[in-house]
XYZ file of C-alpha atoms in Angstrom:
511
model
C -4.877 35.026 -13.457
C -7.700 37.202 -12.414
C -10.056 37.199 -9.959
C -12.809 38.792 -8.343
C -14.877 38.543 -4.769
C -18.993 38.352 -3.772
C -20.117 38.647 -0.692
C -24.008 37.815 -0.626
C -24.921 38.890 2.561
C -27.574 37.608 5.230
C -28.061 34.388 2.764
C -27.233 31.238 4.565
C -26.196 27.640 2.291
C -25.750 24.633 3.688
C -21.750 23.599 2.902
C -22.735 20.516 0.819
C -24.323 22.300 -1.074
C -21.614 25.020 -1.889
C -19.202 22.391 -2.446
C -21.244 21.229 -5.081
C -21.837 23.895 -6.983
C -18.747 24.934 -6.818
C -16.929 21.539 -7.772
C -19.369 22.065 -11.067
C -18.028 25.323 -11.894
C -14.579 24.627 -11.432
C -15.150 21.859 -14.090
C -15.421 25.028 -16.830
C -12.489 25.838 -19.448
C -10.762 28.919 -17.777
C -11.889 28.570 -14.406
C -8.546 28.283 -11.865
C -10.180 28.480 -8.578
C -14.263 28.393 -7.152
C -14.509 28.404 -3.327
C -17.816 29.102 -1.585
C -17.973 28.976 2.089
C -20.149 30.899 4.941
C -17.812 33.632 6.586
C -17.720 32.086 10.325
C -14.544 32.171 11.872
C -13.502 28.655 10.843
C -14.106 29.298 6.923
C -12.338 32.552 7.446
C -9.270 30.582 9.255
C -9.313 27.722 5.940
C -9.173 30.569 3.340
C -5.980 32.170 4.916
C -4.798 27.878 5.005
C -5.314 28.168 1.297
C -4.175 31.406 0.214
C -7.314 32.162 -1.112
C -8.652 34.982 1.285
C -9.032 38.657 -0.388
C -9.820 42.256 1.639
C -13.185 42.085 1.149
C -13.674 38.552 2.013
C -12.725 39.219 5.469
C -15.224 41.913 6.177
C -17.931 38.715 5.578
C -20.111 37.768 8.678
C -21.023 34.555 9.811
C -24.731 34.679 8.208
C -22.762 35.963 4.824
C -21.495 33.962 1.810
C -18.050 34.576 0.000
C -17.660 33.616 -3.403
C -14.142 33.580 -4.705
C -13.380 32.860 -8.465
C -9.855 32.704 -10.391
C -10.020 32.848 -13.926
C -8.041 33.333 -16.806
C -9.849 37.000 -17.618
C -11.511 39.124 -15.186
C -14.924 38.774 -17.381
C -15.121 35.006 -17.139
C -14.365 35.455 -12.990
C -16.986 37.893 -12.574
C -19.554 36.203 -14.954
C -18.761 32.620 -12.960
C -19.500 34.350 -9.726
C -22.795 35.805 -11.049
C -23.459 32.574 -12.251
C -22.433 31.159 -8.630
C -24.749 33.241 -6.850
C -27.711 32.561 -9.716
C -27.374 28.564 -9.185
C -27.645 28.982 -5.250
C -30.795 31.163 -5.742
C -32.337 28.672 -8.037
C -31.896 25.444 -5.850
C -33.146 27.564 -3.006
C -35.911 28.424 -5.065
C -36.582 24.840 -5.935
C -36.524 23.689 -2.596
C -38.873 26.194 -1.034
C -40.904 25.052 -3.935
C -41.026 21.168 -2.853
C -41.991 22.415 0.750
C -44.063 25.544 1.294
C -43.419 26.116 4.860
C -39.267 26.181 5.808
C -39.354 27.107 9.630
C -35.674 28.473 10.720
C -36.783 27.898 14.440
C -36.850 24.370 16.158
C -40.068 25.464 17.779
C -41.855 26.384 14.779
C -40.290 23.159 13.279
C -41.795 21.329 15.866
C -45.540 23.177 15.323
C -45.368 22.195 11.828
C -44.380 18.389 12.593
C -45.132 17.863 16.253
C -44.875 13.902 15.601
C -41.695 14.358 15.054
C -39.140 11.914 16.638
C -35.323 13.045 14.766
C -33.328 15.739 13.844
C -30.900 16.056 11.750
C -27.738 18.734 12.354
C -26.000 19.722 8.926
C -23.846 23.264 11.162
C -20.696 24.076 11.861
C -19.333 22.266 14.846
C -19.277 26.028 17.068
C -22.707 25.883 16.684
C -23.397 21.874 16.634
C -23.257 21.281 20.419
C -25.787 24.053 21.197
C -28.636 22.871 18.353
C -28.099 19.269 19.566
C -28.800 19.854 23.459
C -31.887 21.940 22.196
C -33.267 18.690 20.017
C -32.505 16.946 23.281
C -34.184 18.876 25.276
C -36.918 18.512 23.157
C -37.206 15.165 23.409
C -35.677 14.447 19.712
C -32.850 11.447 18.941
C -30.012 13.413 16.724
C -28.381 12.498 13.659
C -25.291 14.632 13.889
C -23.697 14.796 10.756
C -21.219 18.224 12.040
C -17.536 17.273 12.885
C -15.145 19.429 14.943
C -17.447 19.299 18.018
C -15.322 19.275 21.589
C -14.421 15.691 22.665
C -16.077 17.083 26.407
C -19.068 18.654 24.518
C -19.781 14.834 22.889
C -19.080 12.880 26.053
C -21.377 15.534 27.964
C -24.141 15.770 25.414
C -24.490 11.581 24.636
C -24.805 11.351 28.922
C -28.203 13.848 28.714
C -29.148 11.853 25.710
C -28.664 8.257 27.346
C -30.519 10.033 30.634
C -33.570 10.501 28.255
C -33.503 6.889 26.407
C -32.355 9.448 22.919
C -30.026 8.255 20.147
C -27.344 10.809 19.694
C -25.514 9.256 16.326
C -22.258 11.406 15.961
C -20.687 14.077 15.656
C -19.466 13.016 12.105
C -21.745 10.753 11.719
C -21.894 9.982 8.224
C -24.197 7.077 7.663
C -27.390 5.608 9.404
C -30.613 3.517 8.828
C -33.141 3.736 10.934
C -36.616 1.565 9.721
C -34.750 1.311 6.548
C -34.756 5.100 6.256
C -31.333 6.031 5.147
C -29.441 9.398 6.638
C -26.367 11.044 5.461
C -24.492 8.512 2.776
C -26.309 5.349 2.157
C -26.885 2.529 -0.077
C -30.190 1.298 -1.783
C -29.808 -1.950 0.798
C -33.114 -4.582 1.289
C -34.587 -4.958 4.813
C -33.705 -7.359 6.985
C -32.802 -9.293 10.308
C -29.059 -7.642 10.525
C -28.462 -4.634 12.906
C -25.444 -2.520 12.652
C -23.694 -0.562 14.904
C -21.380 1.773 13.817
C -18.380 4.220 14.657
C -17.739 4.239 10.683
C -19.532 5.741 7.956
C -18.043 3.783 4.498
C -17.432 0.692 7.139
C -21.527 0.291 7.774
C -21.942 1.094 3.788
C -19.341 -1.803 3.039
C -21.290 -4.232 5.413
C -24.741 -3.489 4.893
C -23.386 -3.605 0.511
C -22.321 -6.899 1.160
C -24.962 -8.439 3.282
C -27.507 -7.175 0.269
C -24.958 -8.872 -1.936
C -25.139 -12.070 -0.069
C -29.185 -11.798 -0.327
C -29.632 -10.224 3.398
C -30.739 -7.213 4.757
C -30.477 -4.529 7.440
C -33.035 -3.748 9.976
C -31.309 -0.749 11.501
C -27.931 0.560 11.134
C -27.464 2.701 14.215
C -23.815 5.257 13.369
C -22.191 6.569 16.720
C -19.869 8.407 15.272
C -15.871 7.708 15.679
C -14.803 8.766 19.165
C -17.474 6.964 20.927
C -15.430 4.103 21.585
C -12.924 6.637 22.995
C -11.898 6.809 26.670
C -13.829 10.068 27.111
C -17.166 9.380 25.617
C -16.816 5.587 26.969
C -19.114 3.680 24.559
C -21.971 5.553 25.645
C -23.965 5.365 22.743
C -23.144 2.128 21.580
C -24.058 0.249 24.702
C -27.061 2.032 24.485
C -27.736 0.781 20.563
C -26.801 -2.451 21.393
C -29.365 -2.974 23.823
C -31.787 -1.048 21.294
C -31.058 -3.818 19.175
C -31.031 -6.751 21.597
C -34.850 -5.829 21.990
C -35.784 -5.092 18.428
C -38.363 -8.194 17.195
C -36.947 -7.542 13.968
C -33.179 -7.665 14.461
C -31.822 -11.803 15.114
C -27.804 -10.723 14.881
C -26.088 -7.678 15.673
C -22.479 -6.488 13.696
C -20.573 -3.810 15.946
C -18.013 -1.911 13.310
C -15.140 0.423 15.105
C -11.795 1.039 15.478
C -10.175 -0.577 18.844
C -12.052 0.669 21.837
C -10.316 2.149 25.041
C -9.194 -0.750 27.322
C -11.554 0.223 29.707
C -14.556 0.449 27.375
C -13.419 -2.607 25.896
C -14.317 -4.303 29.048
C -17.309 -2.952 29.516
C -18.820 -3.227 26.074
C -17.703 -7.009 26.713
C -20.286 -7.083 29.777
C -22.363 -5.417 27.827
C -22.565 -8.116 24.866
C -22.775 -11.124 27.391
C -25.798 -9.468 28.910
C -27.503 -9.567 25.129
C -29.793 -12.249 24.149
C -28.774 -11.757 20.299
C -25.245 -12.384 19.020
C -22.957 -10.296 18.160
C -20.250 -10.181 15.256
C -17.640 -7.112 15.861
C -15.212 -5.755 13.108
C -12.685 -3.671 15.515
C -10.291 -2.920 12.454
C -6.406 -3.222 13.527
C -7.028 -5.817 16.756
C -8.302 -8.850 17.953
C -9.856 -9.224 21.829
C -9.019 -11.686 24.357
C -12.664 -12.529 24.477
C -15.901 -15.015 23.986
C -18.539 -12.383 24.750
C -18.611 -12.053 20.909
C -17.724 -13.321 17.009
C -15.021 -11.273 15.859
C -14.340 -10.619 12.267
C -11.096 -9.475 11.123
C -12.593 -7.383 8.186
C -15.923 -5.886 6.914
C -16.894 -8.584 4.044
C -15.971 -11.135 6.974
C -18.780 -9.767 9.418
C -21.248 -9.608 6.923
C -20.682 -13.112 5.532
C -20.647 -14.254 9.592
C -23.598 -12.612 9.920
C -25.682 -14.249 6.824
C -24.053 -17.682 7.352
C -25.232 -17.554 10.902
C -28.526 -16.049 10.075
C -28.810 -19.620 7.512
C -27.600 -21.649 10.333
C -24.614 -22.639 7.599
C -20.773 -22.910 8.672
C -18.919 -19.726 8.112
C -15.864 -20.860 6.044
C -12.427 -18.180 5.623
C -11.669 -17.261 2.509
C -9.218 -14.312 1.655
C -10.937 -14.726 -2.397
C -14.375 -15.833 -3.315
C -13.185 -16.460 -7.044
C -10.068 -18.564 -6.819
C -10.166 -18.947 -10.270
C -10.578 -15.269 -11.517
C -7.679 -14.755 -9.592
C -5.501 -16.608 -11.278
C -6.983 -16.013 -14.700
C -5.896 -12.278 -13.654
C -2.532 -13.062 -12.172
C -1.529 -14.467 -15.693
C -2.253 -11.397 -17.802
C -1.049 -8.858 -15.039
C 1.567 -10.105 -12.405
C 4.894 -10.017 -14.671
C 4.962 -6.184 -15.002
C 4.086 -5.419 -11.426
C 6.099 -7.425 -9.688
C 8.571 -5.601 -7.129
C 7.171 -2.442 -7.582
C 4.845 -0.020 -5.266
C 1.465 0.301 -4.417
C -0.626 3.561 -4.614
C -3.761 3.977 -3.225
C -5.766 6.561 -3.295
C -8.629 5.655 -1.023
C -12.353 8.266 -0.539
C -13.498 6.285 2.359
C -11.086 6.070 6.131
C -12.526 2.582 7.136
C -11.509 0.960 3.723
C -8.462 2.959 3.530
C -7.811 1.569 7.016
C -8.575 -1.902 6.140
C -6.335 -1.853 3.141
C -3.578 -0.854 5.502
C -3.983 -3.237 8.032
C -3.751 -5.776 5.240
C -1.099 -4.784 3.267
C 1.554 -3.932 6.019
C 2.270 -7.796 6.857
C 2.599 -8.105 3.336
C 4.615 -5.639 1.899
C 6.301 -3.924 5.330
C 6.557 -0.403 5.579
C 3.478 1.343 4.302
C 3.085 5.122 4.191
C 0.105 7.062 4.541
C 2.024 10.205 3.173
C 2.175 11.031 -0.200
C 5.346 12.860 -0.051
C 6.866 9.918 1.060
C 8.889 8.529 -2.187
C 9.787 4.747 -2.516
C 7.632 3.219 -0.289
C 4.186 1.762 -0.700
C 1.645 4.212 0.000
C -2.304 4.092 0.893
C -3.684 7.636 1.684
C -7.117 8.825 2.582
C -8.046 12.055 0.678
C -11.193 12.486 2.982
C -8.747 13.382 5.494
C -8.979 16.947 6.635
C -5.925 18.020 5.360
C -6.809 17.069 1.651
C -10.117 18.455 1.895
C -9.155 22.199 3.072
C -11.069 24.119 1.079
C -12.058 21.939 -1.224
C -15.525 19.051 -1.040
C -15.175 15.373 -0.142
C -14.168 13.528 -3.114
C -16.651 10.728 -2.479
C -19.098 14.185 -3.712
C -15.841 15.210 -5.993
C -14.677 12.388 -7.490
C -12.684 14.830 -9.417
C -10.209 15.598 -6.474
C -8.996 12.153 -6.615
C -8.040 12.348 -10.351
C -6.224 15.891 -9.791
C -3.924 13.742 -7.195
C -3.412 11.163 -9.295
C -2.385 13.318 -12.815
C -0.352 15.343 -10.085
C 1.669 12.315 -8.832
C 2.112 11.218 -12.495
C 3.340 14.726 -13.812
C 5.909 14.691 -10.874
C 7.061 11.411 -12.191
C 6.181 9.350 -8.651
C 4.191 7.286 -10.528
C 7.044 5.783 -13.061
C 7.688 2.785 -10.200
C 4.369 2.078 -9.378
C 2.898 -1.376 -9.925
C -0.718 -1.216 -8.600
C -2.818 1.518 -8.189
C -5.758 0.993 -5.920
C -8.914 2.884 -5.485
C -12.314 2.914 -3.278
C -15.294 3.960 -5.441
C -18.331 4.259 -2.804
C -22.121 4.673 -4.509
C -25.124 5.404 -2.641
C -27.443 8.841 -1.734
C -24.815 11.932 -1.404
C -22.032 10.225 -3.440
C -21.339 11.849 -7.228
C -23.788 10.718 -9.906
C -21.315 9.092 -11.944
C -17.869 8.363 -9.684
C -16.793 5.850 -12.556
C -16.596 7.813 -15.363
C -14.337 10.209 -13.299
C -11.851 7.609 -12.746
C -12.044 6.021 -16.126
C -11.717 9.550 -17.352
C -8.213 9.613 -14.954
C -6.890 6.683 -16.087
C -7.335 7.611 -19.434
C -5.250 10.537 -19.122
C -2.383 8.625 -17.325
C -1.896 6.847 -20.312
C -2.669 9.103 -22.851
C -0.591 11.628 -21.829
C 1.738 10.142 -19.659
C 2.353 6.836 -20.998
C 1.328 5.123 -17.932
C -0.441 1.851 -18.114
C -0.359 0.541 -14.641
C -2.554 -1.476 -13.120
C -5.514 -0.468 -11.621
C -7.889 -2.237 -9.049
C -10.672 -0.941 -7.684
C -12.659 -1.356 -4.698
C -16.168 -0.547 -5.508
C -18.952 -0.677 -2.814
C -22.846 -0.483 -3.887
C -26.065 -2.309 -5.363
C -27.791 -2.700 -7.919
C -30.678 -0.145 -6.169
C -27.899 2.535 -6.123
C -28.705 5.654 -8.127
C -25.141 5.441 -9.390
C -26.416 1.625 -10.981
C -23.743 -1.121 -9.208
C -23.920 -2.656 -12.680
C -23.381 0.381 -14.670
C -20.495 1.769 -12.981
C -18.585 -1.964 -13.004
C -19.158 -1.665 -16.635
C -17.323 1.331 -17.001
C -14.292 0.525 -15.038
C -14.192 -2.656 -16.780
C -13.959 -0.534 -19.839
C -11.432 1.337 -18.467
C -9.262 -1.278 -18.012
C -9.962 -1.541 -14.283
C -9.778 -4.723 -12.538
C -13.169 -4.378 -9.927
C -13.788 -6.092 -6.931
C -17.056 -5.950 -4.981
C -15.109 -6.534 -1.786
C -12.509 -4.071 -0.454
C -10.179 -6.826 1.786
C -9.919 -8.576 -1.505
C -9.220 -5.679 -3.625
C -6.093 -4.991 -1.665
C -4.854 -8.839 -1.234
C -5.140 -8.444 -5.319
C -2.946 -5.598 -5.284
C -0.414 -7.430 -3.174
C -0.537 -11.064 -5.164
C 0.830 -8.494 -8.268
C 3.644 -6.808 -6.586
C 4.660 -9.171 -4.063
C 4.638 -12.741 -5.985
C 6.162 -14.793 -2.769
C 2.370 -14.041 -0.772
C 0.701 -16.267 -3.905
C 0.203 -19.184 -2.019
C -0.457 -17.780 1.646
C -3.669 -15.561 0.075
C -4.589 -17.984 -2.165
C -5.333 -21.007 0.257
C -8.461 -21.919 2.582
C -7.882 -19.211 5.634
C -7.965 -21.418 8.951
């Protein structure tokens, strides 16, 4: 293996875009290894995680990219890291080319759009808390899309932003609507009279999916990012979006998506929600509150079908399968050779890896969210931190997903698995073609492995979707993928094949 080191100095990139290009190089014959990060102290910290930092890499600045390739010759490194640095110059090219004036300055920013009512913070979290009390100070809601921002820096900065009637959506906030203006990772969803509130990114893009599905619409989909709900922040921002909601014209029922809040928040989002003259429907994954003050939902489908049935002024009726007869029809061809085995999933999205979990451990008992864990049924998240060190999210690299998956087959910890299950989320910022990726895996498990094990997938878009809802369906189906539009019932599937005795429990009216 050789490799070789750039440092391009004084030439800032966004990370996304690194991670892209570099998840498309690493896609070439010969090519071991592509990482491209900024050289702040973080990236510098990851790299020596990885074992991928080199001498010179270290002496890289903050304001300074590192380009690291492993190949097998030292030509084909150092021609993939001129390439590298060509690709980055070109896009940056582009881009200056679609605007011809790219302040670096929030006050020249400002001059140039002095309407201006949102920012949006791409930035490593050191430097996230700063830029977002500036945009406050300047009067601007933020869309804070950075992670690894101080617990005490969020509660303090979402206090001045309540203080100045702002919107502070994050840190990590992945997903938002606002007007039906989509930030971050979003579906191609119709306007409408829902309004979301939401301390989960692939949560909201579930609901708002399905409510489209169900012939509804969003008209705002506020993200507060994940520790909002937390005993330190105290719901700050989404009291504050609730209320925004309560008085939008446009907005006639209100879906609150989280994990369980503090205690103490709990109590006061519930005087919160009696104060509101439009109803709310809240998805807090994992429990149920002793409470009136609102229509709880035990998963994401079920909110969104609340929301539309109460928006039609039609009874909401349970149902853990909307097809009672596909399911069967499927449990003929597939349940024999399943049966008593494991699950696997490999999940790109935390809510709907979440979900799964909370639905499949009454089911099936112990279930692991550790890979290393042999024998026992197993649903991980690889958008976890500690399976994207170094390397993009696979909802952008779908490709990660299929490395764990030919990994766990060459190690043999696939031979007594029943049911593999999957997320596939579409939408603005996920991969162009997340299907084919999979379909490609699978292929591969069976070609070279001999594995033909069941696979179910989870896959959450529409029909506006770049990706094409119908396209991608088509080439799962192909695949030999058994799809589902609805994640809750993608993972009952899973546990109807492997667990026969739960037949007539999940296939029966839900009280």
């Amino acid at each position: 293996m050789f490799e070789t080191t750039t440092i391009v100095t004084a030439s800032y990139f966004d990370s996304v875009v690194l991670m892209r290009v570099a998840s498309q190089l690493k896609k070439r014959d010969g090519i071991t290894e592509v990482a491209m990060f900024m050289g702040t102290e973080g990236n510098h910290e990851l790299l020596d995680q990885v074992g991928l930092a080199t001498a010179e890499s270290k002496h890289a600045g903050p304001q300074d990219l590192i380009i690291i390739v492993r190949a097998d010759t030292q030509a084909l490194a150092e021609q993939t890291s001129t390439e590298a640095a060509a690709m980055l110059s070109a896009k940056r090219e582009t881009d200056q080319s679609e605007l011809s004036y790219r302040p670096r300055m929030l006050d020249r920013a400002l001059g140039f759009l002095p309407d201006a009512s949102l920012a949006a913070i791409s930035i490593p979290g050191a430097y996230a808390a700063r830029e977002t009390q500036n945009c406050l100070a300047h009067d601007l809601n933020v869309f804070l899309f950075s992670d690894n921002v101080a617990l005490d820096d969020e509660a303090r900065l979402k206090k001045i932003a309540l203080d100045k009637g702002l919107l502070l959506m994050g840190p990590d906030c992945g997903t938002a609507y606002l007007n039906g203006v989509g930030l971050g990772f979003t579906n191609v969803v119709r306007r409408g009279r829902i309004g979301c509130v939401a301390a989960a990114g692939t949560g909201l893009q579930a609901v708002v999916c399905r409510a489209d599905h169900r012939g509804e619409g969003i008209s705002h989909g506020i993200g507060v990012g994940g520790r909002d709900l937390s005993g330190e922040v105290g719901g700050l921002m989404t009291s504050y979006a609730l209320s925004l909601l309560d008085q939008d014209p446009a907005t006639e029922v209100i879906i609150l998506i989280s994990k369980p809040p503090h205690p103490e928040v709990a109590r006061s989002l519930e005087q919160t929600c009696r104060q509101l003259a439009t109803p709310v429907i809240t998805c807090f994954q994992g429990t149920t509150l002793d409470s009136d003050a609102f229509i709880q939902s035990a998963t994401l489908d079920e909110a969104a079908d609340r929301a539309v049935c109460l928006l039609g002024n039609t009874p909401f009726v349970p149902r853990n399968f909307t097809d009672i007869a596909r399911i069967k029809q499927l449990l003929d061809h597939q349940q024999s050779t399943a049966a008593g085995r494991r699950i696997i999933g490999l999940f790109t999205g935390g809510t709907l890896a979440k979900e799964a979990y909370l639905l499949l451990r009454p089911l099936l008992g112990t279930v692991s969210a550790d890979l290393d864990q042999a024998g026992s049924h197993c649903l991980v998240d690889l958008g976890d931190d500690r399976y994207t060190v170094g390397k993009p999210h696979p909802m952008i690299a779908p490709e990660n997903r299929t490395e764990v998956l030919l990994e766990l087959a060459t190690a043999g910890r696939l031979d007594d698995c029943g049911a593999l299950l999957f997320d596939l989320v579409l939408g603005h910022g996920s991969h162009a073609d997340p299907a084919s990726e999979l379909a490609a895996g699978l292929a591969e498990l069976r070609s070279r492995h001999g594995l033909t094990i069941p696979a179910i997938v989870s896959l959450i878009g529409t029909e506006g979707d770049p990706q094409s809802l119908v396209e991608q369906q088509r080439v799962l189906n192909e695949a030999g993928a058994t799809v589902f539009l609805i994640n809750s019932e993608a993972a009952r599937y899973a546990a109807l094949l492997v667990v026969p005795d739960c037949r007539q429990a999940l296939m029966e009216v839900r009280p």
